[in-house]
Coordinates of N, CA, C and O in Angstrom, one line a residue:
X1 N -29.1 151.8 270.3 CA -29.1 151.2 271.5 C -29.7 151.0 272.6 O -30.3 150.1 272.8
X2 N -30.5 152.0 272.3 CA -31.8 152.5 272.9 C -32.8 151.8 272.8 O -33.9 150.9 273.6
X3 N -33.7 151.9 271.1 CA -33.9 151.2 271.1 C -34.0 149.7 270.7 O -35.2 149.1 271.3
X4 N -32.3 148.9 271.1 CA -33.2 147.5 271.1 C -33.1 147.4 273.0 O -34.0 146.3 273.1
X5 N -32.9 148.0 273.8 CA -33.1 148.2 274.8 C -34.7 148.4 275.4 O -34.6 147.0 275.7
X6 N -35.3 148.8 274.6 CA -36.1 149.2 274.6 C -37.4 147.7 274.4 O -38.4 147.6 274.4
X7 N -36.9 147.2 273.2 CA -36.9 146.2 272.2 C -36.9 145.0 273.9 O -38.1 144.1 273.5
X8 N -36.1 144.9 273.9 CA -36.0 144.0 275.0 C -37.2 144.0 276.2 O -37.4 143.0 276.5
X9 N -37.0 145.0 276.8 CA -38.3 145.2 277.8 C -39.5 144.5 277.4 O -40.4 144.5 278.1
X10 N -39.9 145.4 276.1 CA -41.2 144.7 275.7 C -41.0 143.2 275.1 O -42.7 143.1 275.7
X11 N -40.6 142.3 274.9 CA -40.9 141.5 274.9 C -40.7 140.6 276.3 O -41.2 139.8 276.3
X12 N -40.2 140.6 277.3 CA -40.0 140.3 278.6 C -41.3 140.6 279.3 O -42.1 139.8 279.7
X13 N -41.4 141.7 279.2 CA -43.4 142.0 279.6 C -44.3 141.3 279.3 O -45.2 140.5 279.5
X14 N -43.8 141.0 277.6 CA -45.0 140.2 277.1 C -45.0 138.8 277.6 O -46.1 138.0 277.7
X15 N -43.8 138.0 277.4 CA -43.7 136.7 277.7 C -43.8 136.8 279.7 O -44.1 135.4 279.8
X16 N -43.6 137.7 280.1 CA -43.7 137.4 281.9 C -45.3 137.2 282.1 O -45.3 136.4 283.1
X17 N -46.1 137.9 281.6 CA -47.9 137.3 281.9 C -47.8 135.7 281.5 O -48.9 135.6 281.5
X18 N -47.4 135.3 281.1 CA -48.0 133.7 280.3 C -47.3 132.6 280.8 O -48.1 131.7 281.0
X19 N -47.0 133.0 282.4 CA -46.1 131.9 283.6 C -47.3 131.8 284.3 O -47.6 132.5 284.3
X20 N -47.9 130.3 284.0 CA -48.6 130.0 285.3 C -48.0 129.6 286.3 O -47.1 128.8 286.4
X21 N -48.8 129.5 287.3 CA -48.6 129.5 289.0 C -49.3 127.9 288.6 O -49.7 127.1 288.1
X22 N -48.6 127.0 289.8 CA -48.4 125.6 290.2 C -50.1 125.9 291.2 O -49.9 126.4 291.9
X23 N -50.9 124.8 290.4 CA -51.9 124.6 291.0 C -52.0 123.5 292.3 O -51.4 122.6 291.5
X24 N -53.1 123.0 293.1 CA -53.5 122.4 293.8 C -54.3 122.3 294.3 O -55.4 122.5 294.2
X25 N -54.6 121.0 294.9 CA -55.3 119.8 295.5 C -55.6 119.6 296.6 O -54.5 119.6 296.9
X26 N -56.7 120.4 297.3 CA -56.2 119.8 299.1 C -57.5 119.5 299.5 O -58.1 119.0 298.7
X27 N -56.7 118.6 300.5 CA -57.8 117.5 300.9 C -57.6 117.5 302.9 O -56.6 117.3 303.1
X28 N -58.6 117.3 303.4 CA -58.7 117.4 305.0 C -58.5 116.0 305.7 O -60.0 115.5 305.1
X29 N -58.2 115.1 306.0 CA -58.3 114.3 306.3 C -57.7 114.5 308.4 O -57.9 114.7 308.8
X30 N -59.1 112.9 308.5 CA -59.3 113.1 310.2 C -58.9 111.6 310.5 O -59.4 110.7 310.0
X31 N -57.8 111.4 311.2 CA -57.7 109.7 311.7 C -56.7 109.8 312.7 O -56.7 111.1 313.5
X32 N -56.4 108.7 313.7 CA -55.8 108.0 314.9 C -54.5 107.6 314.5 O -54.2 107.2 314.0
X33 N -54.1 108.0 315.5 CA -52.6 106.8 315.9 C -52.5 106.2 316.4 O -53.5 105.6 316.7
X34 N -51.4 105.7 316.1 CA -51.7 104.3 316.9 C -50.9 104.0 318.6 O -50.5 104.8 318.3
X35 N -51.7 103.2 319.1 CA -51.3 103.3 320.1 C -49.6 102.8 320.8 O -49.1 102.2 319.7
X36 N -48.9 103.8 321.0 CA -47.2 103.2 321.8 C -47.1 102.1 321.7 O -47.9 100.7 323.2
X37 N -45.8 101.4 321.7 CA -45.5 99.9 321.9 C -45.3 99.5 323.3 O -46.3 98.1 323.1
X38 N -45.3 100.5 324.1 CA -45.0 99.7 325.4 C -46.0 100.4 326.3 O -46.8 101.3 325.9
X39 N -46.0 99.5 327.4 CA -47.0 100.2 328.6 C -46.4 100.9 329.7 O -45.0 100.7 329.5
X40 N -46.8 101.7 330.1 CA -45.7 102.5 331.1 C -47.0 103.8 331.9 O -48.4 103.5 331.7
X41 N -46.6 104.1 333.3 CA -47.0 105.2 334.2 C -48.5 106.0 333.1 O -47.5 106.5 331.7
X42 N -49.5 106.1 333.0 CA -49.9 107.1 332.5 C -49.4 108.8 331.8 O -49.5 108.9 330.8
X43 N -48.6 109.4 332.8 CA -47.7 110.5 332.8 C -47.5 110.9 331.6 O -47.3 111.2 330.0
X44 N -46.4 109.4 331.7 CA -45.0 108.6 330.9 C -45.6 108.6 329.1 O -45.3 108.9 328.4
X45 N -47.2 107.8 329.5 CA -47.5 107.6 327.9 C -47.9 108.3 327.4 O -48.6 108.6 326.1
X46 N -49.2 109.4 327.8 CA -49.3 110.8 327.1 C -48.3 111.8 326.6 O -48.1 112.2 325.4
X47 N -47.2 111.7 327.3 CA -46.2 112.5 327.2 C -45.0 111.5 325.0 O -45.4 112.2 325.1
X48 N -45.4 110.0 325.4 CA -45.2 109.7 324.7 C -45.6 109.7 322.9 O -45.6 109.9 322.0
X49 N -47.4 109.7 323.3 CA -48.4 109.7 322.6 C -48.5 111.6 321.9 O -49.1 111.4 320.7
X50 N -48.0 112.3 322.3 CA -48.3 113.6 321.8 C -46.7 114.0 322.0 O -47.0 115.2 321.2
X51 N -45.7 113.4 321.4 CA -44.6 113.8 320.9 C -44.6 114.7 319.7 O -45.0 113.4 318.9
X52 N -43.9 115.7 318.9 CA -43.6 116.3 317.9 C -43.7 115.5 316.6 O -44.4 115.8 315.7
X53 N -42.8 114.4 317.2 CA -42.4 113.4 316.1 C -43.3 112.8 315.6 O -43.5 112.3 314.6
X54 N -44.0 112.5 316.6 CA -45.6 111.4 316.5 C -46.4 111.9 315.6 O -46.3 111.3 314.4
X55 N -46.8 112.9 315.7 CA -47.3 113.9 315.5 C -47.1 114.0 313.7 O -48.0 114.0 313.1
X56 N -46.5 114.8 313.6 CA -45.4 114.7 312.1 C -45.2 113.5 311.5 O -45.7 113.3 310.2
X57 N -44.7 112.5 312.1 CA -44.4 111.6 311.2 C -46.1 110.6 311.1 O -46.6 110.4 309.8
X58 N -47.1 110.6 312.1 CA -48.0 110.1 311.6 C -48.9 110.7 310.9 O -49.9 110.6 309.5
X59 N -49.1 112.5 310.7 CA -49.3 113.1 309.3 C -49.1 112.8 307.9 O -50.3 113.3 307.2
X60 N -47.9 112.4 308.1 CA -46.9 111.8 306.9 C -48.0 110.9 306.2 O -48.2 111.0 305.5
X61 N -47.8 110.0 307.0 CA -48.3 108.6 307.0 C -49.8 108.5 306.5 O -50.7 108.1 305.4
X62 N -51.0 109.9 307.3 CA -52.0 110.1 306.7 C -52.5 110.5 305.2 O -52.9 109.8 304.8
X63 N -51.5 111.3 304.9 CA -51.6 111.7 303.4 C -51.1 111.1 302.5 O -51.9 111.0 301.3
X64 N -50.1 110.2 302.8 CA -49.5 109.6 301.8 C -50.3 108.1 301.2 O -50.2 107.6 300.8
X65 N -51.6 108.2 302.8 CA -52.4 107.0 302.3 C -53.7 107.1 301.1 O -54.5 106.8 300.4
X66 N -53.0 108.3 301.0 CA -54.6 108.9 299.5 C -53.8 108.7 297.9 O -54.6 108.9 297.1
X67 N -52.3 108.4 298.3 CA -52.0 107.8 297.2 C -50.7 108.6 296.8 O -50.1 109.4 297.3
X68 N -49.8 108.2 295.6 CA -48.7 109.1 294.8 C -48.3 110.9 295.2 O -49.6 111.3 294.7
X69 N -47.8 111.0 296.0 CA -48.0 112.7 295.5 C -48.5 113.6 296.2 O -48.4 114.8 296.5
X70 N -49.1 112.9 297.6 CA -49.6 113.6 298.6 C -48.7 114.1 299.6 O -48.2 113.1 299.8
X71 N -48.8 115.5 299.6 CA -47.9 115.7 300.8 C -48.8 116.6 302.2 O -49.8 117.2 301.8
X72 N -47.9 116.8 303.1 CA -48.7 117.5 304.3 C -48.6 118.9 303.8 O -47.6 119.3 303.8
X73 N -50.1 119.7 304.3 CA -49.9 121.1 303.9 C -49.6 121.7 305.7 O -48.7 122.8 305.4
X74 N -50.6 121.4 306.4 CA -50.5 121.6 307.5 C -51.3 121.0 308.7 O -52.0 120.2 308.1
X75 N -50.5 120.6 310.1 CA -51.4 119.9 310.8 C -52.9 121.0 311.3 O -52.0 121.7 311.9
X76 N -54.1 120.7 311.5 CA -54.9 121.5 311.5 C -55.4 121.2 313.6 O -55.5 122.3 313.7
X77 N -55.1 119.7 313.7 CA -55.8 119.6 315.0 C -54.5 118.4 315.1 O -54.8 117.5 315.1
X78 N -54.2 118.6 316.1 CA -53.7 117.6 317.0 C -54.0 116.5 317.9 O -53.6 115.7 318.6
X79 N -55.7 116.8 317.7 CA -56.0 115.2 318.6 C -56.0 115.6 319.8 O -55.4 116.5 320.4
X80 N -57.0 114.1 320.4 CA -56.9 114.3 322.1 C -56.0 113.2 322.1 O -56.6 112.1 321.5
X81 N -55.7 113.1 323.1 CA -55.3 111.5 324.0 C -56.3 110.9 324.3 O -56.8 111.2 325.5
X82 N -55.8 109.7 323.8 CA -57.1 108.6 324.9 C -56.0 107.5 325.2 O -55.0 106.9 324.4
X83 N -56.3 107.2 326.1 CA -55.3 106.4 327.2 C -56.3 104.8 327.2 O -57.5 104.5 327.6
X84 N -56.1 103.7 326.9 CA -56.4 102.0 327.8 C -55.3 101.5 328.4 O -54.3 101.9 328.6
X85 N -56.1 101.2 329.4 CA -55.5 100.4 330.3 C -54.5 99.1 329.5 O -55.3 98.1 328.6
X86 N -53.9 98.1 330.4 CA -52.5 97.1 330.2 C -52.8 96.2 330.1 O -53.3 96.3 330.7
X87 N -52.9 95.1 329.8 CA -53.1 93.8 330.4 C -53.0 93.5 331.9 O -52.2 94.4 332.4
X88 N -53.4 92.6 332.1 CA -53.2 91.9 333.7 C -51.7 91.7 334.3 O -51.7 92.8 335.3
X89 N -51.0 91.7 333.1 CA -49.7 91.9 333.8 C -48.8 93.1 333.9 O -47.5 93.4 335.2
X90 N -49.3 93.9 333.6 CA -48.6 95.1 333.3 C -49.9 96.5 334.2 O -50.5 97.6 333.6
X91 N -50.3 95.6 335.2 CA -51.8 96.8 335.9 C -51.3 97.8 336.4 O -50.3 98.3 336.9
X92 N -52.2 98.9 336.1 CA -51.8 100.3 336.5 C -51.2 101.0 335.3 O -50.8 101.9 335.5
X93 N -50.6 100.4 334.3 CA -49.6 101.1 333.2 C -50.6 101.5 331.7 O -51.8 100.6 331.9
X94 N -50.9 102.2 331.2 CA -51.5 102.4 330.3 C -50.5 102.5 328.7 O -49.8 102.8 328.6
X95 N -51.3 102.1 327.5 CA -51.2 102.2 326.9 C -51.9 103.9 326.0 O -53.2 104.0 326.2
X96 N -51.6 105.4 325.2 CA -52.3 105.9 324.5 C -51.9 106.6 322.8 O -51.0 106.1 322.7
X97 N -53.1 106.8 322.6 CA -52.7 107.3 321.1 C -53.4 108.4 321.2 O -54.2 109.3 321.7
X98 N -53.6 108.9 320.4 CA -53.9 110.5 319.2 C -55.4 110.3 318.8 O -55.3 109.9 317.7
X99 N -56.6 110.6 319.4 CA -57.4 110.5 318.6 C -57.8 111.5 317.2 O -58.3 112.7 317.8
X100 N -58.5 111.5 316.5 CA -59.1 112.3 315.6 C -58.4 114.0 315.1 O -58.1 115.5 315.3
X101 N -56.7 113.7 314.4 CA -55.8 114.3 314.2 C -55.9 114.9 312.5 O -56.4 114.2 312.3
X102 N -56.4 116.0 312.4 CA -56.9 116.8 311.7 C -55.9 117.2 310.7 O -54.8 118.3 311.0
X103 N -55.6 116.8 309.4 CA -54.4 117.1 308.6 C -54.7 117.5 307.3 O -55.4 116.4 306.9
X104 N -54.3 118.6 306.8 CA -54.5 118.9 305.4 C -53.2 118.6 304.6 O -52.3 118.7 304.6
X105 N -53.9 118.3 303.3 CA -52.6 117.4 302.8 C -52.8 118.2 301.2 O -53.9 117.9 301.3
X106 N -52.1 118.1 300.3 CA -52.4 118.9 298.9 C -51.9 117.8 298.2 O -50.5 117.1 298.2
X107 N -52.1 118.5 296.8 CA -51.5 117.6 295.8 C -50.8 118.4 294.3 O -52.2 118.8 294.5
X108 N -49.9 118.5 294.3 CA -50.0 119.0 292.6 C -51.3 118.7 291.2 O -51.3 117.2 291.0
X109 N -51.9 119.5 291.1 CA -53.3 119.2 290.1 C -52.6 118.8 288.8 O -51.7 119.8 288.8
X110 N -53.1 117.6 288.6 CA -52.4 117.2 287.1 C -52.6 118.3 285.6 O -54.0 119.0 285.9
X111 N -51.5 118.6 285.2 CA -51.7 119.4 284.1 C -51.4 120.6 284.5 O -51.0 121.9 283.6
X112 N -50.8 121.1 285.1 CA -50.9 122.7 285.8 C -49.6 122.9 285.7 O -48.7 123.9 285.9
X113 N -48.3 122.0 286.0 CA -46.7 122.3 285.9 C -46.1 121.4 284.9 O -46.9 120.5 284.6
X114 N -45.6 121.8 284.1 CA -44.8 121.1 282.9 C -45.0 121.1 281.9 O -46.6 121.6 281.3
X115 N -44.5 120.3 280.8 CA -45.6 119.8 279.6 C -46.3 118.5 279.6 O -45.7 117.8 280.3
X116 N -47.1 119.2 278.8 CA -47.9 117.4 278.9 C -47.9 116.6 277.3 O -47.7 117.3 276.7
X117 N -47.3 115.5 277.4 CA -47.6 114.7 276.5 C -48.5 114.7 275.1 O -50.0 115.3 275.5
X118 N -47.8 115.3 274.4 CA -48.8 115.5 272.7 C -49.3 116.8 273.0 O -49.7 117.4 271.5
X119 N -48.8 117.7 273.8 CA -48.8 118.9 273.5 C -48.1 120.3 273.3 O -46.8 119.7 273.9
X120 N -48.0 121.2 272.7 CA -46.6 121.5 272.2 C -46.5 122.8 273.0 O -46.0 123.8 273.5

């Protein structure tokens, strides 16, 4: 019984070291968000442009522009708010967006996980 238990531990120890971790490819992107759809007073337009939902949503879109399988690793810099005046009908109101948002994206390195076709 004791010999079987030692044999089991030896087999588990031997095979536990062969497991490989998932490898990733990382890429940092810098991009700008789009202006808010409506015109508002500058303080409201800045608040709308810098909402956490906007930053999260756009950072996901930035990574997805790299291709299938890219995901957000981290938002490194939320950028700066830039405002532009609206047309003459909305004088005094502005539209704002974020410039130079830096996002770290990751992709699972091909062949680092699972079985490859033709390889046993």
